[in-house]
mmCIF file of C-alpha atoms in Angstrom:
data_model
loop_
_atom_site.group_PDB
_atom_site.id
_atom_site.type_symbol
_atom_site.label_atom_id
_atom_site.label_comp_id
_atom_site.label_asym_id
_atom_site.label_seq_id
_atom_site.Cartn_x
_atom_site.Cartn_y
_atom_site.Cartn_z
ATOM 1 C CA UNK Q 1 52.832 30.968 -15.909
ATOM 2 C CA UNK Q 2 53.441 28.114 -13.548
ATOM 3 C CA UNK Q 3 50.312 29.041 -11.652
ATOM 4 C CA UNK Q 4 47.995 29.671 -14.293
ATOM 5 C CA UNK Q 5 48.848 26.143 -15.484
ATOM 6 C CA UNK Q 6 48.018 24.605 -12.357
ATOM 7 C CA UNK Q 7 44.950 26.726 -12.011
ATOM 8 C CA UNK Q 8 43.807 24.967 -15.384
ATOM 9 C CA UNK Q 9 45.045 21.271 -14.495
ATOM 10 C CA UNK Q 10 43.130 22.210 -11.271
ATOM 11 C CA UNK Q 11 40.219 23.104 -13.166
ATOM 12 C CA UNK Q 12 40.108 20.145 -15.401
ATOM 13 C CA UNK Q 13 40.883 17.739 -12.700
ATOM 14 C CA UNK Q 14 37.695 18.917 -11.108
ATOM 15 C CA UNK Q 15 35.787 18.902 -14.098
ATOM 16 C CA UNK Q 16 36.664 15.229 -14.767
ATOM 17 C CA UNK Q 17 35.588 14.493 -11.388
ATOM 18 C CA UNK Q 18 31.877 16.272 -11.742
ATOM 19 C CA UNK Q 19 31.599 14.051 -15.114
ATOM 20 C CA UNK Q 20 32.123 10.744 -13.473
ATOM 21 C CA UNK Q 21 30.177 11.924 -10.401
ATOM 22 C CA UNK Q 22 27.269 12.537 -12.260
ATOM 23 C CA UNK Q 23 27.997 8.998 -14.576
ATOM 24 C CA UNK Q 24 27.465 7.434 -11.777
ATOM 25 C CA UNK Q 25 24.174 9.106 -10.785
ATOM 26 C CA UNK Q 26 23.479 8.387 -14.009
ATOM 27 C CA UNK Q 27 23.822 4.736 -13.272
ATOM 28 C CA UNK Q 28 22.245 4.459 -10.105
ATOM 29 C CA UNK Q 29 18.961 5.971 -11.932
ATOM 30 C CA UNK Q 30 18.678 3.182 -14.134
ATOM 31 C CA UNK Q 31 16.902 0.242 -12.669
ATOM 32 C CA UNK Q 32 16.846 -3.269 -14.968
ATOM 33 C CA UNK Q 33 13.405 -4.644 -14.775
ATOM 34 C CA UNK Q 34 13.144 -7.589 -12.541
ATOM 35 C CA UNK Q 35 10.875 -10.582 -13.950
ATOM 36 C CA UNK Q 36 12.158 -13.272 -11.341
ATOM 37 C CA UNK Q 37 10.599 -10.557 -8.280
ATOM 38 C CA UNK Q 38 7.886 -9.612 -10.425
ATOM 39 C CA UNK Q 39 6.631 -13.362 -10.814
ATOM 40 C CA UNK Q 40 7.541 -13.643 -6.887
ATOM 41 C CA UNK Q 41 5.634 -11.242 -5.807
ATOM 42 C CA UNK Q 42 2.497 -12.180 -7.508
ATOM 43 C CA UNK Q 43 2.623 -15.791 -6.115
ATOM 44 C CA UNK Q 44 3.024 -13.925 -2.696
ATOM 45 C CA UNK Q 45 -0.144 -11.710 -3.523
ATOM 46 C CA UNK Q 46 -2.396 -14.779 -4.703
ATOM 47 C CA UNK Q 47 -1.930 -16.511 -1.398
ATOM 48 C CA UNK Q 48 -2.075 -13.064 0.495
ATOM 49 C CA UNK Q 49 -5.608 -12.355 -1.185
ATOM 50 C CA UNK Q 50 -6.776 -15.952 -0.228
ATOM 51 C CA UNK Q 51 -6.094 -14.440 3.728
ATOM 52 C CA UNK Q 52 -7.123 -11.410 3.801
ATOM 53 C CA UNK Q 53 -10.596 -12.490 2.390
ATOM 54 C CA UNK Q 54 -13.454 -14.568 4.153
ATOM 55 C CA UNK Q 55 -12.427 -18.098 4.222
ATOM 56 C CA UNK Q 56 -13.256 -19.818 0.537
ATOM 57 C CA UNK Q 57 -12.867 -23.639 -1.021
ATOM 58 C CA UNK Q 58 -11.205 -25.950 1.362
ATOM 59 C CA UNK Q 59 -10.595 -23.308 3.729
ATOM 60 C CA UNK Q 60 -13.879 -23.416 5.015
ATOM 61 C CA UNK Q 61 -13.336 -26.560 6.794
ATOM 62 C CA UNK Q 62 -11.064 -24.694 9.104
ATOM 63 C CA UNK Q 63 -11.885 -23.845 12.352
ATOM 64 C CA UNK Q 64 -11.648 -20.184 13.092
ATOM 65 C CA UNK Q 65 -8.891 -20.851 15.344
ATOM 66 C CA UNK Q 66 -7.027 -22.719 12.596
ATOM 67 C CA UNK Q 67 -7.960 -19.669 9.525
ATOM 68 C CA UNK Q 68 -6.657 -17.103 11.906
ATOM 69 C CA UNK Q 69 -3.615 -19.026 12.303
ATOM 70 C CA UNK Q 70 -3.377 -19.900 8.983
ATOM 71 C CA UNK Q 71 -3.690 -16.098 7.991
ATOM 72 C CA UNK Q 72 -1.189 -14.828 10.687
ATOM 73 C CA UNK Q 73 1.575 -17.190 9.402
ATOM 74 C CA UNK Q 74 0.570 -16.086 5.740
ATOM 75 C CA UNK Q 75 1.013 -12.152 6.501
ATOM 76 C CA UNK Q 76 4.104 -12.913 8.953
ATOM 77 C CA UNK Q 77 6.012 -14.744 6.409
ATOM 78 C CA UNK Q 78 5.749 -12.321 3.823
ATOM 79 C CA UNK Q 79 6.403 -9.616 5.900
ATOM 80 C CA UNK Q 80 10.028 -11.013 6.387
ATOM 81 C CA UNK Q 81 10.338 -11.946 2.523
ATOM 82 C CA UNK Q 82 9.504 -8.487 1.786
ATOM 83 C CA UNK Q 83 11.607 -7.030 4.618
ATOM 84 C CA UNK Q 84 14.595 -9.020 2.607
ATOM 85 C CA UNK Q 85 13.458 -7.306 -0.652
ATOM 86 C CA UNK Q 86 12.597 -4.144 0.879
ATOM 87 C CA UNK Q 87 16.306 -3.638 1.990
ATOM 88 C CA UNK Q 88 18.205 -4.735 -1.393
ATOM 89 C CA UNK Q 89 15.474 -2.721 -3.509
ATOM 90 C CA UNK Q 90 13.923 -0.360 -1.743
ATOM 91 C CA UNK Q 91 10.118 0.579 -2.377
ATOM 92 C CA UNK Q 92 9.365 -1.936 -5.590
ATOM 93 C CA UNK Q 93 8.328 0.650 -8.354
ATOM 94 C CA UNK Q 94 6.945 0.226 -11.602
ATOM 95 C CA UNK Q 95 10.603 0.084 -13.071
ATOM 96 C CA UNK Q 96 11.828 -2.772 -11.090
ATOM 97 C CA UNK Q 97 8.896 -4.823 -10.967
ATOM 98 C CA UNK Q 98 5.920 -3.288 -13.648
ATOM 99 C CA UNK Q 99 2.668 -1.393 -12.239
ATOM 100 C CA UNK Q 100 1.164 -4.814 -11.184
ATOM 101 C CA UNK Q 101 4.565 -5.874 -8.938
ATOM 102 C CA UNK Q 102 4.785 -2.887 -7.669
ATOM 103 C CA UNK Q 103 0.696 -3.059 -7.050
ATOM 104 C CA UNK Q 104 1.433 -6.755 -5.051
ATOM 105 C CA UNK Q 105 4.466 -5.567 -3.029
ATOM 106 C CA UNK Q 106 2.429 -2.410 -1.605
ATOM 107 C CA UNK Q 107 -1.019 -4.762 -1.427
ATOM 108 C CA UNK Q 108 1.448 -7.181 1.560
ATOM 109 C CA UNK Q 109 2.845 -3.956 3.209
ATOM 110 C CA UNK Q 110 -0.463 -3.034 3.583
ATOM 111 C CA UNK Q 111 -1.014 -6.297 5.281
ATOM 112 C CA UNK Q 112 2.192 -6.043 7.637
ATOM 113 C CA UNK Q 113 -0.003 -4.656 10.423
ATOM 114 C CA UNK Q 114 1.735 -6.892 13.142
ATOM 115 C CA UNK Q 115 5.137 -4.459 12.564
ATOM 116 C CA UNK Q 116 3.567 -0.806 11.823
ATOM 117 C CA UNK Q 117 7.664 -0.057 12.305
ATOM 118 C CA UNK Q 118 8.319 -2.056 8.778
ATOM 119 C CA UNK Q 119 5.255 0.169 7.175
ATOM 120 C CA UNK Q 120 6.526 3.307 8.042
ATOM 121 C CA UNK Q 121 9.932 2.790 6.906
ATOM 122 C CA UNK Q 122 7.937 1.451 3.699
ATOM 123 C CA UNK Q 123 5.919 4.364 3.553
ATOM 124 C CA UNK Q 124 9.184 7.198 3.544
ATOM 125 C CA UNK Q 125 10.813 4.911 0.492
ATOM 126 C CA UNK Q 126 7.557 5.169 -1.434
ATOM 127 C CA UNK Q 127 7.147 8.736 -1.096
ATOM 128 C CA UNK Q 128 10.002 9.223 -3.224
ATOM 129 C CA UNK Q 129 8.997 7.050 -5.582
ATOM 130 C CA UNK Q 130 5.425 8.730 -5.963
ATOM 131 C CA UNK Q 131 7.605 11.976 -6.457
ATOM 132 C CA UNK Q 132 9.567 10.320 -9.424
ATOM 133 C CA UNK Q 133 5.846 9.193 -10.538
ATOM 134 C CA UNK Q 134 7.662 5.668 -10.095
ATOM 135 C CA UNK Q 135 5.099 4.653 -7.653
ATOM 136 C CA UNK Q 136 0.869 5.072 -7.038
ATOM 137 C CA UNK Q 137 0.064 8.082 -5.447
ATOM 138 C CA UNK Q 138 -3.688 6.638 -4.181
ATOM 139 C CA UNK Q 139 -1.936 3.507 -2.913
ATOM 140 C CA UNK Q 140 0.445 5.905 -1.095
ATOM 141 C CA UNK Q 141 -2.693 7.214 0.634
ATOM 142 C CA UNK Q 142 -3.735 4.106 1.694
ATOM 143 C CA UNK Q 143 -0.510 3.235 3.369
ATOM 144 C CA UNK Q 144 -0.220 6.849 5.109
ATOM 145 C CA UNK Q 145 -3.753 5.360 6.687
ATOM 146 C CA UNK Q 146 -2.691 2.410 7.423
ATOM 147 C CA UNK Q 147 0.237 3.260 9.154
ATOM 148 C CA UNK Q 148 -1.198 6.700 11.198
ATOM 149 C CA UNK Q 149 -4.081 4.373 12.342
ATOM 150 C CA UNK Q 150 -1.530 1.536 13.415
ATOM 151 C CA UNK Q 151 0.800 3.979 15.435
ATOM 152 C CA UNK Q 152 -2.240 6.018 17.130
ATOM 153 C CA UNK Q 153 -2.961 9.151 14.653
ATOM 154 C CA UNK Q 154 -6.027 9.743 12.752
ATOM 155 C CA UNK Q 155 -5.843 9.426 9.326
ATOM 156 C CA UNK Q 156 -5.667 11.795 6.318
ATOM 157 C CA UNK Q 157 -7.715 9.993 3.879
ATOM 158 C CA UNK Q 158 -10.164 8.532 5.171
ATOM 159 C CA UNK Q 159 -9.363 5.047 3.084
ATOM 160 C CA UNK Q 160 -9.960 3.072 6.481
ATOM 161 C CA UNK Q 161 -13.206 1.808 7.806
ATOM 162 C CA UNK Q 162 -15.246 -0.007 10.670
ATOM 163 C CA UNK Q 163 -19.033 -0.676 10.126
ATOM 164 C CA UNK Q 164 -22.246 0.031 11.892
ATOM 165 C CA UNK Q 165 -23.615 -3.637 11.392
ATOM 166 C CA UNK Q 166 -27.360 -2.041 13.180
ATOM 167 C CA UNK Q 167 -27.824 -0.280 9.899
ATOM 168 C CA UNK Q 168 -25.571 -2.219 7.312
ATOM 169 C CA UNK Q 169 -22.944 1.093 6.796
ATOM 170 C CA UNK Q 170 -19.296 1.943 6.859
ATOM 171 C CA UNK Q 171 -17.711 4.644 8.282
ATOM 172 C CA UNK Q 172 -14.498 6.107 8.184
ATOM 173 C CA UNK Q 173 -12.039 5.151 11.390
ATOM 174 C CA UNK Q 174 -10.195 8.287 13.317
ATOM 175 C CA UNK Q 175 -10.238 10.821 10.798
ATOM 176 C CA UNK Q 176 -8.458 14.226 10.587
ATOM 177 C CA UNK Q 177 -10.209 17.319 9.409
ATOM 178 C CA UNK Q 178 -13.141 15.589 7.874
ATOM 179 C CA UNK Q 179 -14.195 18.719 6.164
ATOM 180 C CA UNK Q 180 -11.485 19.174 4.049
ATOM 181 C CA UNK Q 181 -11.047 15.010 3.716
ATOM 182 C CA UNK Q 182 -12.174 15.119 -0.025
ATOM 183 C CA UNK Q 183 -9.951 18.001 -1.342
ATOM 184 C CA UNK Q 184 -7.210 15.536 -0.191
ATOM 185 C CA UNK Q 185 -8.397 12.475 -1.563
ATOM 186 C CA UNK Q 186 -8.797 14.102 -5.121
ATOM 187 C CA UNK Q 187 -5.223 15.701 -4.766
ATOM 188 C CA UNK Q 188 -3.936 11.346 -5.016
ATOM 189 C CA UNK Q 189 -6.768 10.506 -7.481
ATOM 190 C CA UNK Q 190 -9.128 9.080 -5.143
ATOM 191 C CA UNK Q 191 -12.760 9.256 -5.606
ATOM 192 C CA UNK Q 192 -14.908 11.224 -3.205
ATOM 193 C CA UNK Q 193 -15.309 9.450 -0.006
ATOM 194 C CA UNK Q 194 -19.025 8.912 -0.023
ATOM 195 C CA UNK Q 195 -18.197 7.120 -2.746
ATOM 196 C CA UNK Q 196 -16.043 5.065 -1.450
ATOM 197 C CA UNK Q 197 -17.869 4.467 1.714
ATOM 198 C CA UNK Q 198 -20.551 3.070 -0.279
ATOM 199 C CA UNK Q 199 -18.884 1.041 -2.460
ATOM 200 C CA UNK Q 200 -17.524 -0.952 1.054
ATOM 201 C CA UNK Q 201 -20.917 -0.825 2.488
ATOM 202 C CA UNK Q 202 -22.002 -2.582 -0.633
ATOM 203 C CA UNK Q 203 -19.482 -4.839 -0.338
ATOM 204 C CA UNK Q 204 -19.810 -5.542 2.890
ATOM 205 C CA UNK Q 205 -23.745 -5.848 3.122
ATOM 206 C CA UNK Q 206 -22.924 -8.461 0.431
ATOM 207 C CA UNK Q 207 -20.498 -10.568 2.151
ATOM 208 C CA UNK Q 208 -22.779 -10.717 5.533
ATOM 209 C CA UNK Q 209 -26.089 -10.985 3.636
ATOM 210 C CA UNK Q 210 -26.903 -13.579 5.470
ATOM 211 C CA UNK Q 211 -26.068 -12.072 8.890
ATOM 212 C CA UNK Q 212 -28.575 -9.069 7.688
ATOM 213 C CA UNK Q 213 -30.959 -10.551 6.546
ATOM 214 C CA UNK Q 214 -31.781 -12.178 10.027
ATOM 215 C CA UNK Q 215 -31.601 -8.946 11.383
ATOM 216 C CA UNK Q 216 -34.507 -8.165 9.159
ATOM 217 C CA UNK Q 217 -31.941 -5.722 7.059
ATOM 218 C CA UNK Q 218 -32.722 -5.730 3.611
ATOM 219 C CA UNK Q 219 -30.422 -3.614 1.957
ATOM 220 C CA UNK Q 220 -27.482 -1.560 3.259
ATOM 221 C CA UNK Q 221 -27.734 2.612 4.334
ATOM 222 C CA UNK Q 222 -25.728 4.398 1.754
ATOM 223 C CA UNK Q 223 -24.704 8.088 2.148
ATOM 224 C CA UNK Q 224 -26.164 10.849 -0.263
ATOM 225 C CA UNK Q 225 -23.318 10.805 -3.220
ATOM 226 C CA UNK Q 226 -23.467 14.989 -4.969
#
């Protein structure tokens, strides 16, 4: 009798314990929205934009010397804020910080190219979030690009490009299995990648009209979209 009645104290005892376990899974899962980051991180994405675009306003009295420095200490900085909010938080998904936080947190990653080492361990967090569907899956692309390219592998998506400024075009940098490039792009709800490719050659032809135009290029070689 004895026995049995430790066999069931036993039993409870252990049952008690699976309950709280999973309480506090429970707990862990739930994430309180963060306004104060959210707001952060979009004052750090305004300035990052301003950077990583073609000098604008006031800026254009730079020197290049001074822009580039300008834009170095702009991506180096936030690289260590987000390193600080990277390791309290994690990845910044939509639940923590709302689709457009978590939008300007990945945006500056992407722009941590001096420390590929801080975009990888970026890039494992965010998988997971993708999973929970906590997270974009085509920005997720990008960053697998970014960081493959930045630690000397081709990439998967194709999301990263040079251009051929003889005929106004981008191209796709070191890409893997080219062939098969658009069955992967659709599989993270990217568009087709001549697409894509033309929409930066448009963009770019744009930007450097000028340049171009001296060249005696009048408009930009786009690729055959089926």
């Amino acid at each position: 009798m004895k026995k049995i009645l430790g066999i069931i104290i036993i039993g409870i005892t252990l049952f008690g314990c699976k309950e709280k376990t999973s309480e506090k899974k429970e707990i862990q899962k739930k994430v309180e929205f963060n306004q104060n980051l959210a707001d952060e991180l979009k004052k750090m994405a305004e300035i990052d934009q301003i950077a990583a675009y073609i000098p604008q306003g006031k800026y254009k009295e730079l020197t290049s010397e001074q822009w580039n420095s300008f834009k170095d200490s702009v991506f180096t900085t936030h690289q260590k804020r987000l390193k600080e909010i990277f390791d309290k938080y994690g990845f910044v998904g939509f639940d923590l910080a709302g689709e457009e936080g978590s939008q300007n947190f990945w945006l500056m990653v992407q722009h941590s190219d001096h420390n590929p080492n801080f975009q990888k361990e970026v890039l494992e967090k965010m998988k997971v979030q993708v999973e929970k569907q906590n997270a974009e899956p085509s920005n997720y692309g990008l960053l697998v690009d970014r960081v493959n390219l930045n630690t000397g592998k081709p990439q998967i998506y194709g999301t990263q490009v040079d251009y051929n400024f003889d005929i106004a075009q981008a191209f796709p940098k070191n890409l893997a299995d080219s062939a098969n490039v658009n069955e992967r792009r659709k599989s993270i709800g990217l568009e087709p990648i001549e697409e894509y490719l033309n929409q930066m050659t448009l963009m770019n032809f744009e930007m450097n009209k000028k340049f171009y135009l001296e060249k005696g290029i009048t408009e930009p070689k786009l690729y055959k979209v089926e």
